[in-house]
Short mmCIF file of C-alpha atoms in Angstrom, two decimals:
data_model
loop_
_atom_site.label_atom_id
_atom_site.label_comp_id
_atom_site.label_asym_id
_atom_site.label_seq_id
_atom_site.Cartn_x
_atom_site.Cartn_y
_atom_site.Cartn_z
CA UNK A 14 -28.59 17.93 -55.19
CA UNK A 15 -31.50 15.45 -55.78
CA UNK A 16 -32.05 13.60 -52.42
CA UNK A 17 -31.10 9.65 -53.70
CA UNK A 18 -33.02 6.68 -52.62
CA UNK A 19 -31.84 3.12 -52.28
CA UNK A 20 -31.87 -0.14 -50.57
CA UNK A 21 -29.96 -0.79 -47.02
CA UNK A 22 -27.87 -4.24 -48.76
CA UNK A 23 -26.82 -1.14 -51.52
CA UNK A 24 -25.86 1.76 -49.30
CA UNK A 25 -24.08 -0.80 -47.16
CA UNK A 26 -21.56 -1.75 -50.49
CA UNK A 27 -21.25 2.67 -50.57
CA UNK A 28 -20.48 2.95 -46.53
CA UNK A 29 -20.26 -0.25 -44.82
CA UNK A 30 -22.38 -0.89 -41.56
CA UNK A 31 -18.91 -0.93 -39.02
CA UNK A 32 -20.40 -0.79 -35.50
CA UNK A 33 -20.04 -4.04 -33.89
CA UNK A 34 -22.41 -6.64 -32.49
CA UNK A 35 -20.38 -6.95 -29.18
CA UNK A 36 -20.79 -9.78 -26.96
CA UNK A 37 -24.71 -9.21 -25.37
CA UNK A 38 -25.89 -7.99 -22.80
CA UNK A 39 -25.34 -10.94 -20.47
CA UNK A 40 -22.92 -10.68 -17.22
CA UNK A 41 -21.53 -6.92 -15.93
CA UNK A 42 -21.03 -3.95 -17.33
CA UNK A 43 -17.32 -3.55 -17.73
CA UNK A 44 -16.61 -0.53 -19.68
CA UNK A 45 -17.71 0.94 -22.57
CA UNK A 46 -16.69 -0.75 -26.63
CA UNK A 47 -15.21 2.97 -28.05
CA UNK A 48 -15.70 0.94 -31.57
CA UNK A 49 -19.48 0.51 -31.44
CA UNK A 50 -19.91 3.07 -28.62
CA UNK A 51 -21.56 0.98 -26.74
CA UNK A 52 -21.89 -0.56 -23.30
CA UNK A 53 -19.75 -4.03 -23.35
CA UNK A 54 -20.82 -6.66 -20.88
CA UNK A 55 -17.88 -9.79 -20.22
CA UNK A 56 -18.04 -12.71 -18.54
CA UNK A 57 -15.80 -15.83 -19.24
CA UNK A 58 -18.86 -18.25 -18.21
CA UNK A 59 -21.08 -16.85 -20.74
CA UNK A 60 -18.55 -17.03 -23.21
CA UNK A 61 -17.65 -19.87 -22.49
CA UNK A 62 -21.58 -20.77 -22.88
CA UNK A 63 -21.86 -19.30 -25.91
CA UNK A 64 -22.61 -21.40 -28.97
CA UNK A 65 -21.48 -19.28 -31.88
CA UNK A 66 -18.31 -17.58 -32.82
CA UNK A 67 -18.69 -15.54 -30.31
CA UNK A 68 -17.72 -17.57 -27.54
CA UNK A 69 -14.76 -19.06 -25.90
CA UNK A 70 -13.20 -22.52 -25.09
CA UNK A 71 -11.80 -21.86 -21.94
CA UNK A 72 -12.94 -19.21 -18.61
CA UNK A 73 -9.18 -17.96 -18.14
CA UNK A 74 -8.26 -14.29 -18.34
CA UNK A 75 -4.53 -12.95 -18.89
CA UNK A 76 -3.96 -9.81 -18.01
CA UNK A 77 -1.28 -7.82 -19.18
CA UNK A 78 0.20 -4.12 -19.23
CA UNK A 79 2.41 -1.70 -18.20
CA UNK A 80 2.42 -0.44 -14.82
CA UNK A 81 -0.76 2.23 -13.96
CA UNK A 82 -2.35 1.60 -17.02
CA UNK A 83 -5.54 0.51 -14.94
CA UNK A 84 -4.73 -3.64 -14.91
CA UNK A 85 -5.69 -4.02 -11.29
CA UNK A 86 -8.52 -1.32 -10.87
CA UNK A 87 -10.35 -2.85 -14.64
CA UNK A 88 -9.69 -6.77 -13.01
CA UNK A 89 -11.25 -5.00 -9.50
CA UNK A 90 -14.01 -3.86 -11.37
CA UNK A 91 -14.76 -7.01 -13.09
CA UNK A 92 -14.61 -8.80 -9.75
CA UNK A 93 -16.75 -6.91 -7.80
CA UNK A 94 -19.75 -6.21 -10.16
CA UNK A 95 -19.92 -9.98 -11.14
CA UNK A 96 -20.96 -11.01 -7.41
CA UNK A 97 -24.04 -9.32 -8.23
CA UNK A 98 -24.08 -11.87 -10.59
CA UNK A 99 -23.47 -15.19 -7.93
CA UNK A 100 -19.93 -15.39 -8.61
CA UNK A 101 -17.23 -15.41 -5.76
CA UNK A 102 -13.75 -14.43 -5.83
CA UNK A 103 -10.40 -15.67 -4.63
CA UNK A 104 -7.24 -14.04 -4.09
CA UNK A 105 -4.40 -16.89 -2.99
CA UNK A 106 -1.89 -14.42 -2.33
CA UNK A 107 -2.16 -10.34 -2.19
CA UNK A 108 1.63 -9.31 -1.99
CA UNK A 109 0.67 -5.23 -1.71
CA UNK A 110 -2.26 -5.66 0.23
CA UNK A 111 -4.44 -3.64 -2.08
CA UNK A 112 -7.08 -6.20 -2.46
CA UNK A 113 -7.90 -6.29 1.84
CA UNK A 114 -9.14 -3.05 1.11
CA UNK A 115 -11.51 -4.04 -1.31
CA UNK A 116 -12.72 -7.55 0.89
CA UNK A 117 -13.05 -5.11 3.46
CA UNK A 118 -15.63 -2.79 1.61
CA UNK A 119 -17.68 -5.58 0.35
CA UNK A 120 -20.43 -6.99 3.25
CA UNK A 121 -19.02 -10.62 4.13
CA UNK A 122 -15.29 -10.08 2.81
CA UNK A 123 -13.21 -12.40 4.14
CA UNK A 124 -9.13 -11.50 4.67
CA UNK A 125 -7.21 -14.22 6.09
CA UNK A 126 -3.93 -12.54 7.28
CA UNK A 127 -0.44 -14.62 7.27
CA UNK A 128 2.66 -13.03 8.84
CA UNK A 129 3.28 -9.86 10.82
CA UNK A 130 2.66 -11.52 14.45
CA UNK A 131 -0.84 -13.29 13.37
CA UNK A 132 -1.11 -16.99 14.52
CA UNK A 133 -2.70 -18.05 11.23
CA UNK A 134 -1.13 -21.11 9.42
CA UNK A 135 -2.14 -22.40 6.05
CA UNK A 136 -1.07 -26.35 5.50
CA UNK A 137 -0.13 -26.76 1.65
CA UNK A 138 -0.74 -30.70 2.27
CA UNK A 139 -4.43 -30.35 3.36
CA UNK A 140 -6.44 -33.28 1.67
CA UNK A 141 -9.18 -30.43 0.88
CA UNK A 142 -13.11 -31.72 -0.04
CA UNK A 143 -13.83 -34.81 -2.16
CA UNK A 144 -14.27 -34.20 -5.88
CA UNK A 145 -17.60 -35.59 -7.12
CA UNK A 146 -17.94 -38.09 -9.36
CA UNK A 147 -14.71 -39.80 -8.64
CA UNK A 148 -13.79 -42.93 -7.78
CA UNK A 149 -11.79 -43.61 -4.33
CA UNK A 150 -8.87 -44.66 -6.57
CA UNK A 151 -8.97 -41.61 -8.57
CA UNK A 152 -9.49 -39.16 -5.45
CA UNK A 153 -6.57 -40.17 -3.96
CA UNK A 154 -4.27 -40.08 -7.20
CA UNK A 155 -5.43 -36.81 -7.56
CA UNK A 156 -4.88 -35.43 -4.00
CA UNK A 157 -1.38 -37.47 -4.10
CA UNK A 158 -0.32 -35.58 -7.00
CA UNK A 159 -1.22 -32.47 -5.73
CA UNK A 160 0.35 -32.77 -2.53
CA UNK A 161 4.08 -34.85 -3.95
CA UNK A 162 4.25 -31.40 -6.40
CA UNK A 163 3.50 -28.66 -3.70
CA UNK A 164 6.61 -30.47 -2.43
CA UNK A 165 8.88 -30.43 -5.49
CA UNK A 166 7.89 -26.96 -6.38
CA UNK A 167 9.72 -25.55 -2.79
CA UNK A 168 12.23 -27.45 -2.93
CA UNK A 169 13.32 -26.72 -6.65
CA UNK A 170 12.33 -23.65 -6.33
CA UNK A 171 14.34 -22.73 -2.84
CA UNK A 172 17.70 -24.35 -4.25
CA UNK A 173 17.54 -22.14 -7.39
CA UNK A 174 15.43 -23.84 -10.15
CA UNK A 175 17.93 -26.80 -9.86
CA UNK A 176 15.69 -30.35 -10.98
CA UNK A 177 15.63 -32.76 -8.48
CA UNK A 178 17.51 -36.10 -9.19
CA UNK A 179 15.38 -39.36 -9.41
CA UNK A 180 16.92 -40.49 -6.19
CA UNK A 181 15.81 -37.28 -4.41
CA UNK A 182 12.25 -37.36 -5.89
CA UNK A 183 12.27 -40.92 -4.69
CA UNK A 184 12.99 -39.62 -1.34
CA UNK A 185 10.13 -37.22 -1.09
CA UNK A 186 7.64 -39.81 -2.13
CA UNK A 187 8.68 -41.70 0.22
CA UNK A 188 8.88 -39.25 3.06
CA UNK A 189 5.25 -38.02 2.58
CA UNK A 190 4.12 -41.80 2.28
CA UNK A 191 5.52 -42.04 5.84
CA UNK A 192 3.80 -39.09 6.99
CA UNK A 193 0.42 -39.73 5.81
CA UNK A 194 0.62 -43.21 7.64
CA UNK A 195 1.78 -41.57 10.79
CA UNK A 196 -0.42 -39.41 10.61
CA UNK A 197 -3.44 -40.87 9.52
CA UNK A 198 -3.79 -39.19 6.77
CA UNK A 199 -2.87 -35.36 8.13
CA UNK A 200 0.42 -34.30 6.79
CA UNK A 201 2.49 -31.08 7.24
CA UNK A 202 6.00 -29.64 6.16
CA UNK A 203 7.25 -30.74 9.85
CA UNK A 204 5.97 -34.52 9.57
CA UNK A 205 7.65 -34.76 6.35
CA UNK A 206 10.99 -32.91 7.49
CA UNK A 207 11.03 -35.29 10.34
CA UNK A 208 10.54 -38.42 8.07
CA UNK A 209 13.75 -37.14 5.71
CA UNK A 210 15.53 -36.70 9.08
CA UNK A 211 14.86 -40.17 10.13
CA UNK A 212 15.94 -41.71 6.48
CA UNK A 213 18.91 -39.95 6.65
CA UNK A 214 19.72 -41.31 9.62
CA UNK A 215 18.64 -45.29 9.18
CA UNK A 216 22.09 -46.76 8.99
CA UNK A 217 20.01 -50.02 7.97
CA UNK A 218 17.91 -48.82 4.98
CA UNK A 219 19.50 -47.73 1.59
CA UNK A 220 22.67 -45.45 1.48
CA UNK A 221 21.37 -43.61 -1.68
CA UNK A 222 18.08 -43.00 0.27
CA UNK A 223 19.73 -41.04 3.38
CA UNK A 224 22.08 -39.52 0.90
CA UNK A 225 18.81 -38.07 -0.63
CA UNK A 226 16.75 -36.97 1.93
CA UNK A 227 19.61 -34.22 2.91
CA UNK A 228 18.93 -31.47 0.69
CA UNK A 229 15.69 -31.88 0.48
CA UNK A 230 15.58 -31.87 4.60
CA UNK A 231 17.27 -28.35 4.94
CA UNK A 232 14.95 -26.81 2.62
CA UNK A 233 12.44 -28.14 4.72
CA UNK A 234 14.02 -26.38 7.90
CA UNK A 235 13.41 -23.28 6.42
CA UNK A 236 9.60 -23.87 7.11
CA UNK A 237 9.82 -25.66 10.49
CA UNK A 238 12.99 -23.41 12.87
CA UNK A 239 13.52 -20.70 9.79
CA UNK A 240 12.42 -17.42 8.45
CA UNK A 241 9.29 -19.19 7.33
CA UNK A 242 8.09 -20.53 10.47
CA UNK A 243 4.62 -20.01 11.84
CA UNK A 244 3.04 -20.27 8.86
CA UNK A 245 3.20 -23.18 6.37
CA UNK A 246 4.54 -26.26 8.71
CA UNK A 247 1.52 -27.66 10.97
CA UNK A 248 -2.37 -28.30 10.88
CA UNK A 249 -4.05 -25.09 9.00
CA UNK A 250 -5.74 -22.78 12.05
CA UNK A 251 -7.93 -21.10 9.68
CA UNK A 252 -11.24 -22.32 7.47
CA UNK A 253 -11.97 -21.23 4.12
CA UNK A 254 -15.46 -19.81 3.97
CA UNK A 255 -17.11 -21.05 1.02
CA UNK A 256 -20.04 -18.84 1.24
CA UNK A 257 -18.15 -15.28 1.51
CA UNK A 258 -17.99 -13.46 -1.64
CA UNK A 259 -14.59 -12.33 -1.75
CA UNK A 260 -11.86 -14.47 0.15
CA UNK A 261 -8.14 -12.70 0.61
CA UNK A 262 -5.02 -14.14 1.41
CA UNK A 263 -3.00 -11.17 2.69
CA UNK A 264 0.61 -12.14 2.38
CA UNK A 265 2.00 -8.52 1.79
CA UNK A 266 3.42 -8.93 5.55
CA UNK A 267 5.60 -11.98 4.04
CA UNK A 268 6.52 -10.43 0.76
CA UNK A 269 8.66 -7.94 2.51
CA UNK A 270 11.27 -10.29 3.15
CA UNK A 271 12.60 -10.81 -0.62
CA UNK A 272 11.25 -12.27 -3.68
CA UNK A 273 12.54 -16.40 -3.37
CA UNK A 274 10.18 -16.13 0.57
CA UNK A 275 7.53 -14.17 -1.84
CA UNK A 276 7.59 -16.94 -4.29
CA UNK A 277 7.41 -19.95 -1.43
CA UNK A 278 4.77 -18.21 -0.02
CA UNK A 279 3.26 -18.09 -3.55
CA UNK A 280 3.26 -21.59 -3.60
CA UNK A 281 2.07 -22.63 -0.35
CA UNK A 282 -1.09 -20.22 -0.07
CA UNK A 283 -2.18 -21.40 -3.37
CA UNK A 284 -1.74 -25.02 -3.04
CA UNK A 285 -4.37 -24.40 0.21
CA UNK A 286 -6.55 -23.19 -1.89
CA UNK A 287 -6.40 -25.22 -4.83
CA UNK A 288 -7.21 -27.75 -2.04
CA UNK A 289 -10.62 -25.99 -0.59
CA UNK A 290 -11.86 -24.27 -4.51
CA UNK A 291 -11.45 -27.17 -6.33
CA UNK A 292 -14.88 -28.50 -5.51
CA UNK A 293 -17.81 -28.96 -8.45
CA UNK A 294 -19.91 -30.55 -6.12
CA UNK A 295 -20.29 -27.13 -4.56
CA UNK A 296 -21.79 -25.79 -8.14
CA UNK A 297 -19.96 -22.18 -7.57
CA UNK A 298 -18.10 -19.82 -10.03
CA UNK A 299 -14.97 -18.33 -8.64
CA UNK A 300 -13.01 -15.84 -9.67
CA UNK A 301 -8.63 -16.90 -8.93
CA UNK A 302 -6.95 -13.48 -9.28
CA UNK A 303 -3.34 -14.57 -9.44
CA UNK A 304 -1.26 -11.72 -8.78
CA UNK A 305 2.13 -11.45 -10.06
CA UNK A 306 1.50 -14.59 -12.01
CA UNK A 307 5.16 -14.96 -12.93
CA UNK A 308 5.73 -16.07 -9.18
CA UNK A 309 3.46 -19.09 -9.88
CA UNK A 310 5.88 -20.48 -12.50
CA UNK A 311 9.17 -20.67 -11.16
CA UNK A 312 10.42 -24.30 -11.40
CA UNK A 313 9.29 -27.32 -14.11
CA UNK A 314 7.50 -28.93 -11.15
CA UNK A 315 5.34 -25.59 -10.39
CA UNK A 316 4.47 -25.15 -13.89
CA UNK A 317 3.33 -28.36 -14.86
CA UNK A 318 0.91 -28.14 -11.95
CA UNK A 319 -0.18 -24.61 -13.42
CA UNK A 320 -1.03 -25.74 -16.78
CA UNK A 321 -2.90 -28.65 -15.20
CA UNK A 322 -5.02 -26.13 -12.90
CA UNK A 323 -5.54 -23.78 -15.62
CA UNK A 324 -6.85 -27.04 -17.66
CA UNK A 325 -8.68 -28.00 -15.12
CA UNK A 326 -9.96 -24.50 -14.44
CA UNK A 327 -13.86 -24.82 -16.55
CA UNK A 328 -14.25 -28.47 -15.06
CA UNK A 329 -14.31 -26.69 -11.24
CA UNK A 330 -16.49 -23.78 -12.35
CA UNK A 331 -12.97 -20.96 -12.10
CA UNK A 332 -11.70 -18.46 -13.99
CA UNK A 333 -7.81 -17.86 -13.00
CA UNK A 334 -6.82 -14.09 -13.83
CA UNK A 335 -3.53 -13.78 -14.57
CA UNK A 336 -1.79 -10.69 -14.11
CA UNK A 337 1.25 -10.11 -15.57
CA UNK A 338 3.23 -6.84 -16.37
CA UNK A 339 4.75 -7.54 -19.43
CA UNK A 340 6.05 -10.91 -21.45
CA UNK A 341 9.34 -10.39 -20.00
CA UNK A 342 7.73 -11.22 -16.45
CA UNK A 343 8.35 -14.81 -18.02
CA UNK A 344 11.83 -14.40 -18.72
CA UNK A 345 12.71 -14.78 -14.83
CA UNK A 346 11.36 -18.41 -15.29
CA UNK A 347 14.24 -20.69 -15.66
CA UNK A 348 16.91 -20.22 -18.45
CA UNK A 349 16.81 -18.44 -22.06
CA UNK A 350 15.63 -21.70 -24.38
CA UNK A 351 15.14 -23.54 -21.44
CA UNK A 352 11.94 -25.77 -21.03
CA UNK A 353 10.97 -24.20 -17.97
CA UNK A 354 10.72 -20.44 -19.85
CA UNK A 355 9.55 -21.88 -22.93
CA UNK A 356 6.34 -23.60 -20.88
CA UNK A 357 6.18 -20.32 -19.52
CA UNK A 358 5.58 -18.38 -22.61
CA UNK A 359 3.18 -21.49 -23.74
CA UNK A 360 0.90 -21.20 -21.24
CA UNK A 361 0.50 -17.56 -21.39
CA UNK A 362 -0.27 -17.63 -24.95
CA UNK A 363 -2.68 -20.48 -24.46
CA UNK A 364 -5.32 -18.15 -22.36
CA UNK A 365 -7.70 -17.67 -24.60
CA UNK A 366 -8.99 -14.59 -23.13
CA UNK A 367 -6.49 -11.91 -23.21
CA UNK A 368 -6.93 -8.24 -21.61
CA UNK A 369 -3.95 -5.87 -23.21
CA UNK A 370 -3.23 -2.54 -21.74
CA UNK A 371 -0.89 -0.04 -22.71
CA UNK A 372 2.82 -1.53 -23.47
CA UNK A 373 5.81 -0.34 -23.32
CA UNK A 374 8.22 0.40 -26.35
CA UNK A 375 10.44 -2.53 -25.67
CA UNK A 376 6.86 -4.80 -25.64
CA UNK A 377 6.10 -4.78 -28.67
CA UNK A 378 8.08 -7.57 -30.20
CA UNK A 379 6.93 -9.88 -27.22
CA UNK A 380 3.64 -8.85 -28.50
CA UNK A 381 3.59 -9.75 -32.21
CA UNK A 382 5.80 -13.11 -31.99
CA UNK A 383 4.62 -14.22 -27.81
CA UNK A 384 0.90 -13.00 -28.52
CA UNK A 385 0.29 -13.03 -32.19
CA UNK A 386 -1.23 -9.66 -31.95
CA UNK A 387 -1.72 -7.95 -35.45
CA UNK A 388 0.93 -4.78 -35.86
CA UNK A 389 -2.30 -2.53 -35.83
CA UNK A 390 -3.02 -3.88 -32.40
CA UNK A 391 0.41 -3.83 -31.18
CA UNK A 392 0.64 -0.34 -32.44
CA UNK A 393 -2.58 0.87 -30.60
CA UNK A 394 -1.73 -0.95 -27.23
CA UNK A 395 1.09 1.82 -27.41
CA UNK A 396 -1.29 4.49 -27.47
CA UNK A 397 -4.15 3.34 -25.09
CA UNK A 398 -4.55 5.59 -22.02
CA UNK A 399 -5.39 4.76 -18.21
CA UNK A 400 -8.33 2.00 -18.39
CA UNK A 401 -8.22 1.26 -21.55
CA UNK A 402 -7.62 -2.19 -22.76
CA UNK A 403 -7.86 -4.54 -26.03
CA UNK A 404 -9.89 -7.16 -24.72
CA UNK A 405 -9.09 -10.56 -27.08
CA UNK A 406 -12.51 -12.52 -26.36
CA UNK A 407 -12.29 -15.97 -28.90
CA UNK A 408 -12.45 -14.76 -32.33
CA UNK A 409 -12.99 -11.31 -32.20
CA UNK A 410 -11.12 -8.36 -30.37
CA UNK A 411 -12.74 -5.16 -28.94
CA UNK A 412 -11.44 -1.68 -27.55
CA UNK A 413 -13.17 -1.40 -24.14
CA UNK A 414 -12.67 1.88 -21.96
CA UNK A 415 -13.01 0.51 -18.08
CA UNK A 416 -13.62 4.02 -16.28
CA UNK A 417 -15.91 5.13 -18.64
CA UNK A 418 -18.76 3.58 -16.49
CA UNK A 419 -17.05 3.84 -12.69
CA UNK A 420 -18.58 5.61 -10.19
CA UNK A 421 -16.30 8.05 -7.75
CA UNK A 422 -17.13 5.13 -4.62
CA UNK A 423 -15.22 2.31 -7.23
CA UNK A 424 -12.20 4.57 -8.70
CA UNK A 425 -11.56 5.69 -5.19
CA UNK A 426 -11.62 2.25 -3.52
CA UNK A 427 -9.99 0.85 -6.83
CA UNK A 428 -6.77 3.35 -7.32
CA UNK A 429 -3.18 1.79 -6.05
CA UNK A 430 -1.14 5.10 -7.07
CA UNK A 431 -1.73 6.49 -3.64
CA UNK A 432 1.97 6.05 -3.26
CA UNK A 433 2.98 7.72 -6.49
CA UNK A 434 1.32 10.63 -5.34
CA UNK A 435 4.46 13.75 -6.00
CA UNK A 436 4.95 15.14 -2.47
CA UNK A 437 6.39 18.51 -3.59
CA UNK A 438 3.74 19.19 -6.23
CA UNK A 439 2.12 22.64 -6.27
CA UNK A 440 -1.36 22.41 -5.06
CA UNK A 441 -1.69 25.78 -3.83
CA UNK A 442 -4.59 27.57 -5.52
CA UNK A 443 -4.21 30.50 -4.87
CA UNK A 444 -4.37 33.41 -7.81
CA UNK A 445 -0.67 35.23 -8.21
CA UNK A 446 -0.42 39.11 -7.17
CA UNK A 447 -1.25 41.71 -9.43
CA UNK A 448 2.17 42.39 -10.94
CA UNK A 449 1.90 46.26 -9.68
CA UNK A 450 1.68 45.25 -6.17
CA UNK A 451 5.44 43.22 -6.91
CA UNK A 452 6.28 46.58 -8.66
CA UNK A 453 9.42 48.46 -6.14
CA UNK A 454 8.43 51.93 -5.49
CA UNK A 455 11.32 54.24 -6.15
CA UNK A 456 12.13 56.05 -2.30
CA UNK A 457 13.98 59.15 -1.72
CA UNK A 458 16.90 57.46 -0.83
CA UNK A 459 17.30 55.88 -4.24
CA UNK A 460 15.45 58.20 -7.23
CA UNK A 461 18.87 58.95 -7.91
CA UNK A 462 19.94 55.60 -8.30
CA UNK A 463 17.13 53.81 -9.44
CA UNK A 464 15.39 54.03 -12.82
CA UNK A 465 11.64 53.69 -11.74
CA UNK A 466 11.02 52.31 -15.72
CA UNK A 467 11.36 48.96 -16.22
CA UNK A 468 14.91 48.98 -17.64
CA UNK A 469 16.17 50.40 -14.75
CA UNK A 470 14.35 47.89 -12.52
CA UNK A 471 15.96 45.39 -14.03
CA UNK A 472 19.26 46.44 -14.19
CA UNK A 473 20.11 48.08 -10.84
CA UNK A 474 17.03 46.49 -8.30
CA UNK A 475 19.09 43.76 -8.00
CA UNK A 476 21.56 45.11 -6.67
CA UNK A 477 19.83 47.03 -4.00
CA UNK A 478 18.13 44.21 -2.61
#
């Protein structure tokens, strides 16, 4: 055949040009795109940065997969390679400990350790720095706020989900007003179980008051003479170190003890530092790896602080990660229909920036109608293997494969399946025996009995042995 010449804008109508732009080269390498076979480079300030339709309107990441499909060693990756960039990391509270290993490895880790006979305490009520460019008036609100719904969340969240009457919120308010005037402005979970004590027991003051302030004062009790002691009820004993590159909160001691003392813990360590991160004056990027995110949204109170902090997240220079297994994660958050689930599933879908792993069978409806994936995607997600992820970056959606660019020192300091390992798998490499040497040798004793052909063996070895 003739060879046949044309123009690129004609051959393009015959095969179209597929490969994709991709996102740049700016911030790490995270994997490679299997669609334009290419390196792909992410990172949720650029994007955010970006101009075009290529970028983003918000620095948030969701996470989401089955388990060991690669969630926490692709997040690990992304975390680590983008301090080379000047970004820092945060992790409020590491349940399974796997991320101590990795502050440990990097030079200038921090791991603050709660629990398990340390005398570390974290106070949920700190003030934490000033913002800048605030007014006093507006300071305060906002540390007021923070503090009066660290202190709804644990108590909804300890008596089941139940909401709080307007008397008992009333109450609260109150109690922490007290505390911050007795204490010059230093309050803890024991000043303000000692206020409720002392409403409810002012004969003088209003009945509905002291009525009030017992529920709220046994939950309370848990932190000060309970299984929560030690940790969450006086001044904090610890700093946060604003200029270490990684800072863990290792709360896997804690987590131990059932999930409602795994979510209060949740609650506390991150209020601390929402208190200490959420600086701009400091002009630093953080990474907030948030994992088990579901445990962050388990009473109306709780989550209406969440969506604020994730709002909030670009003004304060952070990216939250959050990691959740599947949609159904969300269903543990209040009732089916409720407001509290239905928030839930909002704010999930409102992440902009969406990492999908490999799903499960039963995911894929949560997919299309949660998500609004396409049924291609949903389809794929199936399919993907270890490390591979559909990463949803603004407008446009890419196939990245994480461990296509890790080196032995990051998969080995990155796996978590140490504990899947089988116990009573074969390793033993050795060859098998030449079948000959297994072959029985007819004797003496049983020629007569024993057929030395194969048939024989079969039939009558058996029963000599």
């Amino acid at each position: 055949m003739p060879a046949h010449q044309a123009t690129s804008q004609h051959l393009a109508g015959v095969y179209p040009f597929v490969a994709d732009g991709g996102l740049g080269h700016r911030g790490p390498i995270i994997g490679v795109d299997l669609n334009a076979d290419a390196l792909w480079h992410f990172s949720p300030w650029e994007s955010y940065a970006d101009t075009t339709d290529r970028g983003t309107f918000s620095t948030n990441i969701l996470v989401l997969g089955a388990y060991r499909s690669g969630k926490s060693a692709t997040v690990k990756t992304l975390v680590t390679r983008s301090l080379a960039f000047g970004h820092q990391a945060v992790v409020p509270s590491d349940a399974k400990g796997e991320w101590v290993v990795v502050a440990d490895a990097i030079p200038g880790g921090t791991v603050i350790r709660l629990g398990g006979g340390t005398t570390a305490r974290l106070n949920p009520l700190d003030r934490g720095p000033r913002r800048t460019g605030t007014t006093d008036e507006q300071h305060e609100q906002m540390v007021k706020q923070r503090r009066i719904a660290t202190l709804i969340s644990l108590v909804q969240m300890t008596l089941g989900g139940t909401r709080l009457t307007a008397v008992e919120h009333a109450v609260i308010h109150e109690a922490l007003h007290r505390c911050i005037t007795t204490t010059g402005d230093h309050p803890t979970l024991r000043g303000v179980y000692e206020q409720l004590g002392v409403i409810a027991a002012d004969a003088t003051g209003d009945f509905r008051l002291a009525e009030a302030a017992v529920q709220p004062r046994f939950v309370l009790r848990r932190f000060v003479d309970g299984d929560l002691s030690g940790l969450f009820e006086d001044e904090s004993t610890v700093a946060f170190d604003d200029q270490a590159p990684i800072v863990v909160v290792d709360t896997s001691e804690l987590f131990a003890r059932g999930d409602l003392v795994a979510q209060l813990t949740q609650v506390c360590t991150t209020a601390w530092i929402q208190a200490v991160v959420s600086d701009r004056s400091a002009h630093r990027t953080r990474y907030v790896i948030r994992e088990e995110g579901w445990r962050d949204m388990t009473s109306l109170a709780s989550l209406q602080m969440y969506q604020q902090w994730l709002k909030l997240s670009r003004h304060y220079g952070i990216s939250n990660i959050v990691i959740l297994h599947k949609m159904g994660d969300l269903d543990a958050v209040g009732d089916a229909d409720s407001q509290e689930r239905n928030l839930a599933y909002s704010i999930a879908a409102d992440i902009e920036n969406k990492f999908i792993f490999r799903s499960n069978t039963q995911e894929q409806h949560a997919l299309r109608t949660r998500l609004n994936m396409p049924a291609p995607h949903v389809d794929m997600a199936r399919q993907l293997r270890k490390g591979e992820f559909l990463a949803y970056v603004g407008q446009y959606a890419y196939l990245v494969d994480c461990f296509a660019t890790s080196t032995q020192w990051e998969y080995d300091l990155f796996q978590t399946d140490d504990a899947l390992t089988t116990p009573d798998r074969d390793t033993d490499t050795t060859p098998p025996a030449d079948l000959d040497t297994l072959w029985p040798t007819p004797t003496s004793e049983t020629t007569d009995r024993v057929d030395a052909e194969l048939d024989g063996w079969l039939t009558s070895w058996k029963e000599l042995s």
